[in-house]
PDB file of C-alpha atoms and ligand atoms in Angstrom:
ATOM      1  CA  MET A   1      13.568   8.394 -19.597  1.00 69.00           C
ATOM      2  CA  GLN A   2      11.278  10.920 -21.308  1.00 92.00           C
ATOM      3  CA  GLU A   3      10.820   8.303 -24.010  1.00 94.00           C
ATOM      4  CA  ALA A   4       9.580   5.781 -21.465  1.00 96.00           C
ATOM      5  CA  ILE A   5       7.152   8.262 -19.938  1.00 97.00           C
ATOM      6  CA  ARG A   6       5.844   9.037 -23.424  1.00 97.00           C
ATOM      7  CA  THR A   7       5.306   5.336 -24.084  1.00 98.00           C
ATOM      8  CA  LEU A   8       3.397   4.948 -20.807  1.00 98.00           C
ATOM      9  CA  LYS A   9       1.275   7.989 -21.671  1.00 98.00           C
ATOM     10  CA  ASN A  10       0.375   6.374 -25.020  1.00 97.00           C
ATOM     11  CA  TRP A  11      -0.509   3.074 -23.371  1.00 98.00           C
ATOM     12  CA  LEU A  12      -2.877   4.910 -21.007  1.00 98.00           C
ATOM     13  CA  ALA A  13      -4.431   6.869 -23.850  1.00 97.00           C
ATOM     14  CA  GLU A  14      -5.174   3.671 -25.746  1.00 97.00           C
ATOM     15  CA  SER A  15      -6.644   1.571 -22.896  1.00 98.00           C
ATOM     16  CA  ASP A  16      -9.766   1.498 -20.791  1.00 98.00           C
ATOM     17  CA  ASN A  17      -8.537  -1.502 -18.820  1.00 98.00           C
ATOM     18  CA  ILE A  18      -5.737  -0.159 -16.679  1.00 98.00           C
ATOM     19  CA  VAL A  19      -4.969  -1.565 -13.228  1.00 98.00           C
ATOM     20  CA  PHE A  20      -2.557  -0.028 -10.709  1.00 98.00           C
ATOM     21  CA  PHE A  21      -0.724  -1.986  -8.030  1.00 98.00           C
ATOM     22  CA  GLY A  22       1.338   0.007  -5.541  1.00 98.00           C
ATOM     23  CA  GLY A  23       3.042   0.313  -2.195  1.00 97.00           C
ATOM     24  CA  ALA A  24       4.610   2.695   0.276  1.00 96.00           C
ATOM     25  CA  GLY A  25       6.546   4.600  -2.376  1.00 97.00           C
ATOM     26  CA  VAL A  26       3.266   5.992  -3.660  1.00 98.00           C
ATOM     27  CA  SER A  27       2.876   7.972  -0.419  1.00 98.00           C
ATOM     28  CA  THR A  28       6.427   9.143   0.241  1.00 97.00           C
ATOM     29  CA  GLU A  29       5.801  12.342  -1.738  1.00 97.00           C
ATOM     30  CA  SER A  30       2.905  12.952   0.656  1.00 97.00           C
ATOM     31  CA  GLY A  31       5.351  12.828   3.555  1.00 95.00           C
ATOM     32  CA  ILE A  32       4.855   9.260   4.731  1.00 94.00           C
ATOM     33  CA  PRO A  33       8.136   7.326   4.924  1.00 91.00           C
ATOM     34  CA  ASP A  34       8.274   3.973   3.178  1.00 91.00           C
ATOM     35  CA  PHE A  35       9.524   0.810   4.911  1.00 86.00           C
ATOM     36  CA  ARG A  36      12.753  -0.204   3.171  1.00 82.00           C
ATOM     37  CA  SER A  37      14.465   2.915   1.772  1.00 82.00           C
ATOM     38  CA  VAL A  38      17.513   4.235   3.715  1.00 73.00           C
ATOM     39  CA  ASP A  39      15.336   6.746   5.539  1.00 76.00           C
ATOM     40  CA  GLY A  40      12.405   4.297   5.665  1.00 79.00           C
ATOM     41  CA  LEU A  41      10.735   2.933   8.811  1.00 79.00           C
ATOM     42  CA  TYR A  42      12.831  -0.231   8.894  1.00 76.00           C
ATOM     43  CA  ASN A  43      16.080   1.691   9.062  1.00 76.00           C
ATOM     44  CA  GLN A  44      15.207   3.737  12.091  1.00 76.00           C
ATOM     45  CA  LYS A  45      16.285   2.774  15.605  1.00 75.00           C
ATOM     46  CA  TRP A  46      13.532   1.274  17.684  1.00 81.00           C
ATOM     47  CA  LYS A  47      13.628  -1.090  20.658  1.00 85.00           C
ATOM     48  CA  TYR A  48      12.340  -3.948  18.477  1.00 88.00           C
ATOM     49  CA  PRO A  49      12.535  -4.369  14.701  1.00 86.00           C
ATOM     50  CA  PRO A  50       9.387  -2.920  13.177  1.00 86.00           C
ATOM     51  CA  GLU A  51       8.575  -6.251  11.542  1.00 87.00           C
ATOM     52  CA  THR A  52       8.393  -7.677  15.050  1.00 93.00           C
ATOM     53  CA  ILE A  53       6.278  -4.843  16.416  1.00 94.00           C
ATOM     54  CA  LEU A  54       3.934  -5.187  13.415  1.00 94.00           C
ATOM     55  CA  SER A  55       3.341  -8.891  14.092  1.00 97.00           C
ATOM     56  CA  ALA A  56       0.230 -10.559  15.514  1.00 97.00           C
ATOM     57  CA  SER A  57       2.129 -12.321  18.304  1.00 98.00           C
ATOM     58  CA  PHE A  58       3.817  -9.042  19.416  1.00 97.00           C
ATOM     59  CA  PHE A  59       0.436  -7.243  19.410  1.00 97.00           C
ATOM     60  CA  ALA A  60      -1.013  -9.997  21.610  1.00 97.00           C
ATOM     61  CA  ARG A  61       1.990  -9.959  23.959  1.00 97.00           C
ATOM     62  CA  ASN A  62       2.792  -6.284  24.127  1.00 96.00           C
ATOM     63  CA  PRO A  63      -0.058  -4.078  22.871  1.00 97.00           C
ATOM     64  CA  GLU A  64       1.209  -1.043  24.782  1.00 96.00           C
ATOM     65  CA  GLU A  65       4.485  -1.084  22.898  1.00 94.00           C
ATOM     66  CA  TYR A  66       2.643  -1.757  19.647  1.00 96.00           C
ATOM     67  CA  TYR A  67       0.519   1.372  20.232  1.00 97.00           C
ATOM     68  CA  ARG A  68       3.566   3.477  21.014  1.00 94.00           C
ATOM     69  CA  PHE A  69       4.925   2.580  17.559  1.00 93.00           C
ATOM     70  CA  HIS A  70       1.509   2.835  15.862  1.00 96.00           C
ATOM     71  CA  ARG A  71       0.806   6.347  17.159  1.00 96.00           C
ATOM     72  CA  GLU A  72       4.339   7.623  16.674  1.00 92.00           C
ATOM     73  CA  LYS A  73       5.198   6.056  13.303  1.00 91.00           C
ATOM     74  CA  LEU A  74       2.092   4.867  11.432  1.00 94.00           C
ATOM     75  CA  VAL A  75      -0.237   7.796  12.160  1.00 94.00           C
ATOM     76  CA  ILE A  76       0.878  10.950  10.429  1.00 92.00           C
ATOM     77  CA  ASP A  77      -1.507  13.834  10.678  1.00 90.00           C
ATOM     78  CA  GLY A  78      -2.281  16.295   7.947  1.00 92.00           C
ATOM     79  CA  VAL A  79      -1.067  14.154   5.040  1.00 96.00           C
ATOM     80  CA  LYS A  80      -2.667  14.762   1.669  1.00 98.00           C
ATOM     81  CA  PRO A  81      -2.810  12.787  -1.571  1.00 98.00           C
ATOM     82  CA  ASN A  82      -0.059  13.637  -4.037  1.00 98.00           C
ATOM     83  CA  ARG A  83      -0.036  13.784  -7.823  1.00 98.00           C
ATOM     84  CA  ALA A  84       0.152  10.012  -8.199  1.00 98.00           C
ATOM     85  CA  HIS A  85      -2.963   9.445  -6.045  1.00 98.00           C
ATOM     86  CA  LEU A  86      -4.814  12.250  -7.798  1.00 98.00           C
ATOM     87  CA  ARG A  87      -4.010  11.138 -11.340  1.00 98.00           C
ATOM     88  CA  LEU A  88      -5.076   7.568 -10.540  1.00 98.00           C
ATOM     89  CA  ALA A  89      -8.426   8.838  -9.253  1.00 98.00           C
ATOM     90  CA  GLU A  90      -8.808  10.894 -12.420  1.00 98.00           C
ATOM     91  CA  LEU A  91      -8.102   7.876 -14.637  1.00 98.00           C
ATOM     92  CA  GLU A  92     -10.766   5.938 -12.773  1.00 98.00           C
ATOM     93  CA  ALA A  93     -13.292   8.795 -13.160  1.00 98.00           C
ATOM     94  CA  GLU A  94     -12.509   8.870 -16.879  1.00 98.00           C
ATOM     95  CA  GLY A  95     -13.523   5.193 -17.071  1.00 98.00           C
ATOM     96  CA  LYS A  96      -9.999   4.030 -17.931  1.00 98.00           C
ATOM     97  CA  LEU A  97      -8.711   2.589 -14.684  1.00 98.00           C
ATOM     98  CA  ARG A  98     -10.547  -0.444 -13.212  1.00 98.00           C
ATOM     99  CA  ALA A  99      -8.868  -0.795  -9.804  1.00 98.00           C
ATOM    100  CA  VAL A 100      -6.195   0.433  -7.461  1.00 98.00           C
ATOM    101  CA  ILE A 101      -4.595  -2.414  -5.562  1.00 98.00           C
ATOM    102  CA  THR A 102      -2.505  -1.142  -2.696  1.00 98.00           C
ATOM    103  CA  GLN A 103      -0.350  -2.439   0.117  1.00 97.00           C
ATOM    104  CA  ASN A 104      -0.707   0.904   1.870  1.00 97.00           C
ATOM    105  CA  ILE A 105      -2.794   1.399   5.006  1.00 97.00           C
ATOM    106  CA  ASP A 106      -3.006   5.190   4.838  1.00 97.00           C
ATOM    107  CA  GLY A 107      -6.310   5.721   2.973  1.00 97.00           C
ATOM    108  CA  LEU A 108      -4.806   8.305   0.622  1.00 98.00           C
ATOM    109  CA  HIS A 109      -6.171   6.738  -2.579  1.00 98.00           C
ATOM    110  CA  GLN A 110      -9.729   7.147  -1.254  1.00 98.00           C
ATOM    111  CA  ALA A 111      -8.876  10.690  -0.061  1.00 98.00           C
ATOM    112  CA  ALA A 112      -7.874  11.432  -3.655  1.00 98.00           C
ATOM    113  CA  GLY A 113     -11.288  10.216  -4.874  1.00 98.00           C
ATOM    114  CA  SER A 114     -10.528   6.653  -6.001  1.00 98.00           C
ATOM    115  CA  LYS A 115     -13.530   4.367  -5.489  1.00 98.00           C
ATOM    116  CA  ASN A 116     -12.390   0.902  -6.299  1.00 98.00           C
ATOM    117  CA  VAL A 117      -9.445   0.510  -3.924  1.00 98.00           C
ATOM    118  CA  LEU A 118      -8.371  -2.950  -2.819  1.00 98.00           C
ATOM    119  CA  GLU A 119      -6.435  -2.635   0.404  1.00 98.00           C
ATOM    120  CA  LEU A 120      -4.353  -5.793   0.640  1.00 97.00           C
ATOM    121  CA  HIS A 121      -2.976  -4.847   4.042  1.00 97.00           C
ATOM    122  CA  GLY A 122      -6.086  -3.100   5.412  1.00 98.00           C
ATOM    123  CA  SER A 123      -6.301   0.450   6.787  1.00 98.00           C
ATOM    124  CA  ILE A 124      -5.349   2.357   9.917  1.00 97.00           C
ATOM    125  CA  LEU A 125      -8.502   4.411   9.410  1.00 97.00           C
ATOM    126  CA  ARG A 126     -10.680   1.546  10.637  1.00 97.00           C
ATOM    127  CA  ALA A 127     -10.573  -0.417  13.899  1.00 98.00           C
ATOM    128  CA  HIS A 128     -12.236  -3.348  15.623  1.00 98.00           C
ATOM    129  CA  CYS A 129     -12.090  -5.264  18.891  1.00 98.00           C
ATOM    130  CA  ALA A 130      -9.468  -7.986  18.770  1.00 97.00           C
ATOM    131  CA  ARG A 131     -11.687 -10.179  20.951  1.00 97.00           C
ATOM    132  CA  CYS A 132     -15.326  -9.689  19.823  1.00 98.00           C
ATOM    133  CA  ARG A 133     -14.628  -7.971  16.466  1.00 97.00           C
ATOM    134  CA  LYS A 134     -17.012  -5.052  17.152  1.00 98.00           C
ATOM    135  CA  PRO A 135     -16.109  -2.204  14.758  1.00 97.00           C
ATOM    136  CA  TYR A 136     -14.815   1.085  16.168  1.00 97.00           C
ATOM    137  CA  SER A 137     -13.882   4.421  14.707  1.00 94.00           C
ATOM    138  CA  ALA A 138     -10.155   4.912  14.444  1.00 96.00           C
ATOM    139  CA  GLU A 139     -10.017   8.157  16.394  1.00 94.00           C
ATOM    140  CA  ARG A 140      -9.234   6.874  19.853  1.00 92.00           C
ATOM    141  CA  MET A 141      -6.882   4.229  18.483  1.00 96.00           C
ATOM    142  CA  ASN A 142      -4.864   6.707  16.439  1.00 97.00           C
ATOM    143  CA  HIS A 143      -5.000   9.794  18.651  1.00 95.00           C
ATOM    144  CA  GLY A 144      -5.821   8.691  22.152  1.00 93.00           C
ATOM    145  CA  THR A 145      -3.496   7.646  24.980  1.00 93.00           C
ATOM    146  CA  GLY A 146      -3.200   4.269  26.627  1.00 93.00           C
ATOM    147  CA  LEU A 147      -4.748   1.061  25.332  1.00 96.00           C
ATOM    148  CA  PRO A 148      -8.039   1.546  23.499  1.00 97.00           C
ATOM    149  CA  ARG A 149     -10.470  -1.000  24.936  1.00 97.00           C
ATOM    150  CA  CYS A 150     -13.799  -2.391  23.785  1.00 97.00           C
ATOM    151  CA  ASP A 151     -16.897  -2.581  26.025  1.00 95.00           C
ATOM    152  CA  CYS A 152     -16.215  -6.308  26.238  1.00 97.00           C
ATOM    153  CA  GLY A 153     -12.752  -5.649  27.729  1.00 96.00           C
ATOM    154  CA  GLY A 154     -10.858  -6.728  24.593  1.00 97.00           C
ATOM    155  CA  VAL A 155      -8.193  -4.518  23.069  1.00 97.00           C
ATOM    156  CA  ILE A 156      -9.184  -2.493  20.018  1.00 98.00           C
ATOM    157  CA  ARG A 157      -6.898  -3.020  17.063  1.00 98.00           C
ATOM    158  CA  PRO A 158      -6.458  -1.524  13.631  1.00 98.00           C
ATOM    159  CA  ASP A 159      -7.989  -3.256  10.599  1.00 98.00           C
ATOM    160  CA  ILE A 160      -4.534  -3.950   9.215  1.00 98.00           C
ATOM    161  CA  VAL A 161      -2.904  -7.233   8.340  1.00 97.00           C
ATOM    162  CA  LEU A 162      -0.115  -7.803  10.791  1.00 97.00           C
ATOM    163  CA  TYR A 163       2.818 -10.079  10.068  1.00 95.00           C
ATOM    164  CA  GLU A 164       1.873 -13.732  10.748  1.00 96.00           C
ATOM    165  CA  GLU A 165      -1.715 -13.018   9.614  1.00 97.00           C
ATOM    166  CA  PRO A 166      -3.162 -14.115   6.280  1.00 96.00           C
ATOM    167  CA  LEU A 167      -4.415 -11.572   3.758  1.00 96.00           C
ATOM    168  CA  ASP A 168      -8.190 -11.308   3.268  1.00 97.00           C
ATOM    169  CA  GLU A 169      -9.059 -13.976   0.722  1.00 97.00           C
ATOM    170  CA  ASP A 170     -11.778 -11.936  -0.882  1.00 98.00           C
ATOM    171  CA  VAL A 171      -9.552  -8.894  -1.428  1.00 98.00           C
ATOM    172  CA  MET A 172      -6.744 -11.116  -2.699  1.00 98.00           C
ATOM    173  CA  GLY A 173      -9.144 -12.942  -5.078  1.00 98.00           C
ATOM    174  CA  ARG A 174     -10.412  -9.697  -6.518  1.00 98.00           C
ATOM    175  CA  ALA A 175      -6.851  -8.366  -6.932  1.00 98.00           C
ATOM    176  CA  ILE A 176      -5.920 -11.492  -8.855  1.00 98.00           C
ATOM    177  CA  HIS A 177      -9.005 -11.087 -11.024  1.00 98.00           C
ATOM    178  CA  TYR A 178      -8.234  -7.471 -11.964  1.00 98.00           C
ATOM    179  CA  ILE A 179      -4.550  -8.166 -12.661  1.00 98.00           C
ATOM    180  CA  ARG A 180      -5.358 -11.237 -14.800  1.00 98.00           C
ATOM    181  CA  GLN A 181      -7.780  -9.243 -16.934  1.00 98.00           C
ATOM    182  CA  ALA A 182      -5.737  -6.037 -17.132  1.00 98.00           C
ATOM    183  CA  GLU A 183      -4.499  -4.716 -20.433  1.00 98.00           C
ATOM    184  CA  VAL A 184      -2.118  -2.193 -18.876  1.00 98.00           C
ATOM    185  CA  LEU A 185      -0.689  -2.906 -15.437  1.00 98.00           C
ATOM    186  CA  ILE A 186       1.216  -0.159 -13.675  1.00 98.00           C
ATOM    187  CA  ILE A 187       3.158  -1.198 -10.635  1.00 98.00           C
ATOM    188  CA  GLY A 188       4.557   1.657  -8.593  1.00 98.00           C
ATOM    189  CA  GLY A 189       6.307   2.577  -5.349  1.00 98.00           C
ATOM    190  CA  THR A 190       6.851  -0.925  -4.077  1.00 97.00           C
ATOM    191  CA  SER A 191      10.022  -2.903  -3.479  1.00 96.00           C
ATOM    192  CA  LEU A 192       8.073  -6.074  -4.378  1.00 96.00           C
ATOM    193  CA  ASN A 193       9.739  -7.799  -1.478  1.00 92.00           C
ATOM    194  CA  VAL A 194       6.762  -8.741   0.665  1.00 89.00           C
ATOM    195  CA  TYR A 195       4.713 -11.834  -0.185  1.00 90.00           C
ATOM    196  CA  PRO A 196       2.047 -12.831  -0.892  1.00 90.00           C
ATOM    197  CA  ALA A 197       1.315  -9.304  -2.246  1.00 89.00           C
ATOM    198  CA  ALA A 198       4.395  -9.209  -4.510  1.00 93.00           C
ATOM    199  CA  GLY A 199       3.424 -12.527  -6.082  1.00 94.00           C
ATOM    200  CA  LEU A 200       0.393 -10.817  -7.644  1.00 97.00           C
ATOM    201  CA  VAL A 201       2.695  -9.586 -10.465  1.00 97.00           C
ATOM    202  CA  ARG A 202       2.815 -13.146 -11.811  1.00 96.00           C
ATOM    203  CA  TYR A 203      -0.885 -13.147 -12.597  1.00 97.00           C
ATOM    204  CA  TYR A 204      -0.503 -10.483 -15.292  1.00 97.00           C
ATOM    205  CA  ARG A 205      -0.889 -11.883 -18.778  1.00 97.00           C
ATOM    206  CA  GLY A 206      -0.539  -8.816 -21.019  1.00 97.00           C
ATOM    207  CA  GLN A 207       2.338  -7.095 -22.727  1.00 97.00           C
ATOM    208  CA  ARG A 208       2.060  -3.663 -21.139  1.00 98.00           C
ATOM    209  CA  LEU A 209       3.490  -3.904 -17.673  1.00 98.00           C
ATOM    210  CA  ALA A 210       5.045  -0.637 -16.493  1.00 98.00           C
ATOM    211  CA  LEU A 211       7.114  -0.540 -13.302  1.00 98.00           C
ATOM    212  CA  VAL A 212       7.615   2.937 -11.798  1.00 98.00           C
ATOM    213  CA  ASN A 213       9.906   2.724  -8.797  1.00 98.00           C
ATOM    214  CA  LEU A 214      12.837   4.793  -7.542  1.00 97.00           C
ATOM    215  CA  SER A 215      15.020   1.743  -6.910  1.00 96.00           C
ATOM    216  CA  GLU A 216      15.372  -1.593  -8.700  1.00 97.00           C
ATOM    217  CA  THR A 217      13.004  -4.430  -7.868  1.00 97.00           C
ATOM    218  CA  PRO A 218      13.259  -8.208  -8.296  1.00 96.00           C
ATOM    219  CA  TYR A 219      10.680  -7.853 -11.089  1.00 96.00           C
ATOM    220  CA  ASP A 220      12.413  -5.271 -13.292  1.00 97.00           C
ATOM    221  CA  SER A 221      13.280  -7.860 -15.934  1.00 96.00           C
ATOM    222  CA  PHE A 222       9.663  -9.035 -15.932  1.00 95.00           C
ATOM    223  CA  ALA A 223       8.370  -5.590 -16.883  1.00 97.00           C
ATOM    224  CA  ASP A 224       7.901  -4.184 -20.430  1.00 98.00           C
ATOM    225  CA  LEU A 225       8.750  -0.653 -19.283  1.00 98.00           C
ATOM    226  CA  VAL A 226      10.816   0.348 -16.263  1.00 98.00           C
ATOM    227  CA  ILE A 227      10.973   3.904 -14.988  1.00 98.00           C
ATOM    228  CA  HIS A 228      13.243   4.604 -12.020  1.00 97.00           C
ATOM    229  CA  GLU A 229      11.841   8.013 -11.062  1.00 97.00           C
ATOM    230  CA  LYS A 230       9.555   9.519  -8.498  1.00 98.00           C
ATOM    231  CA  ILE A 231       6.057   8.300  -9.116  1.00 98.00           C
ATOM    232  CA  GLY A 232       4.398  11.653  -8.433  1.00 98.00           C
ATOM    233  CA  GLU A 233       6.606  13.333 -10.991  1.00 97.00           C
ATOM    234  CA  VAL A 234       5.918  10.583 -13.551  1.00 98.00           C
ATOM    235  CA  PHE A 235       2.166  10.718 -12.972  1.00 98.00           C
ATOM    236  CA  SER A 236       2.090  14.474 -13.392  1.00 96.00           C
ATOM    237  CA  GLN A 237       3.303  13.868 -16.971  1.00 96.00           C
ATOM    238  CA  ILE A 238       0.942  11.081 -18.027  1.00 94.00           C
TER     239      ILE A 238
HETATM  240  P1  OAD B   1       8.923  -0.667   0.643  1.00 66.34           P
HETATM  241  O1  OAD B   1       9.425   0.335   1.637  1.00 66.34           O
HETATM  242  O2  OAD B   1       9.447  -2.036   0.806  1.00 66.34           O
HETATM  243  O3  OAD B   1       9.240  -0.200  -0.823  1.00 66.34           O
HETATM  244  C1  OAD B   1       8.932   1.092  -1.252  1.00 66.34           C
HETATM  245  C2  OAD B   1       9.602   1.282  -2.601  1.00 66.34           C
HETATM  246  O4  OAD B   1       9.156   2.505  -3.119  1.00 66.34           O
HETATM  247  C3  OAD B   1      11.108   1.294  -2.570  1.00 66.34           C
HETATM  248  O5  OAD B   1      11.582   0.363  -3.516  1.00 66.34           O
HETATM  249  C4  OAD B   1      11.479   2.742  -2.949  1.00 66.34           C
HETATM  250  O6  OAD B   1      12.608   2.811  -3.809  1.00 66.34           O
HETATM  251  C5  OAD B   1      10.258   3.194  -3.707  1.00 66.34           C
HETATM  252  N1  OAD B   1       9.946   4.619  -3.592  1.00 66.34           N
HETATM  253  C6  OAD B   1      10.023   5.421  -2.520  1.00 66.34           C
HETATM  254  N2  OAD B   1       9.593   6.662  -2.794  1.00 66.34           N
HETATM  255  C7  OAD B   1       9.204   6.640  -4.117  1.00 66.34           C
HETATM  256  C8  OAD B   1       8.686   7.602  -5.023  1.00 66.34           C
HETATM  257  N3  OAD B   1       8.422   8.840  -4.653  1.00 66.34           N
HETATM  258  N4  OAD B   1       8.415   7.200  -6.269  1.00 66.34           N
HETATM  259  C9  OAD B   1       8.673   5.924  -6.687  1.00 66.34           C
HETATM  260  N5  OAD B   1       9.196   4.964  -5.895  1.00 66.34           N
HETATM  261  C10 OAD B   1       9.433   5.326  -4.596  1.00 66.34           C
HETATM  262  O7  OAD B   1       7.340  -0.620   0.731  1.00 66.34           O
HETATM  263  P2  OAD B   1       6.286  -1.720   0.197  1.00 66.34           P
HETATM  264  O8  OAD B   1       6.796  -2.387  -1.039  1.00 66.34           O
HETATM  265  O9  OAD B   1       4.977  -1.031   0.118  1.00 66.34           O
HETATM  266  O10 OAD B   1       3.423  -4.456   5.145  1.00 66.34           O
HETATM  267  O11 OAD B   1       6.299  -2.721   1.371  1.00 66.34           O
HETATM  268  C11 OAD B   1       5.380  -3.779   1.393  1.00 66.34           C
HETATM  269  C12 OAD B   1       4.928  -4.045   2.812  1.00 66.34           C
HETATM  270  O12 OAD B   1       6.020  -4.154   3.692  1.00 66.34           O
HETATM  271  C13 OAD B   1       4.087  -2.971   3.445  1.00 66.34           C
HETATM  272  O13 OAD B   1       2.752  -2.961   2.997  1.00 66.34           O
HETATM  273  C14 OAD B   1       4.184  -3.296   4.891  1.00 66.34           C
HETATM  274  C15 OAD B   1       5.648  -3.584   4.954  1.00 66.34           C
HETATM  275  O14 OAD B   1       6.039  -4.399   5.929  1.00 66.34           O
HETATM  276  C16 OAD B   1       2.803  -4.607   6.308  1.00 66.34           C
HETATM  277  O15 OAD B   1       2.814  -3.770   7.177  1.00 66.34           O
HETATM  278  C17 OAD B   1       2.031  -5.906   6.403  1.00 66.34           C
END
């Protein structure tokens, strides 16, 4: 495996057109559980399956229960970027990395200093009224009690993409653009199970696709380099 990490390090040294595409596994070393690992969110007991709670129709029907889940499971206080987030921010500052494309909603890439972050699934650090779309700070939504309401009477919701909702076309279009143009594409900490995000992999046209993920993914055979190790540990060596 050291050999693979050395290869990745060389690729990074030789390129100024690196793109990163990641998911929940990027933040587990910061203390945020992922969705599909054995101790992930989807394997915990809850009254409804989390995919159901995180859906638009459930939010409309049962916003109180949504907020119970949101505040207990999605909002984790005191989390900090880990070595993967920090190294990615460094690579961008060095003019080598063009974009971070993430499925995460935790804002940790920006906290690490990354500037060009494409949030495919939005962010729990922003909020807006579900009825009139007025923007709100996330404070009351994430840390208050009861249903956060807008002046218009609508329910305030997080700026995240719930199941049954389409991804933002502009963000998706830019993600496709960066991946198509990338010389080195690193994909990390994602099971590549959730579409349309996972389908982004297919837009890559180069020969330097590195996949850094603890477990196997459906795209392992598609990658030029596969590293099944913790991403923070790998990034501290590259
Ligand atoms: P998953 O939970 O499906 O996958 C996380 C992957 O990261 C797993 O394959 C783990 O093996 C791997 N992993 C965990 N810790 C790691 C570490 N320290 N280093 C390397 N790999 C690690 O999460 P996502 O693929 O991000 O969507 O899930 C995609 C979407 O499903 C999420 O954005 C969310 C969820 O439903 C919405 O909420 C819309």
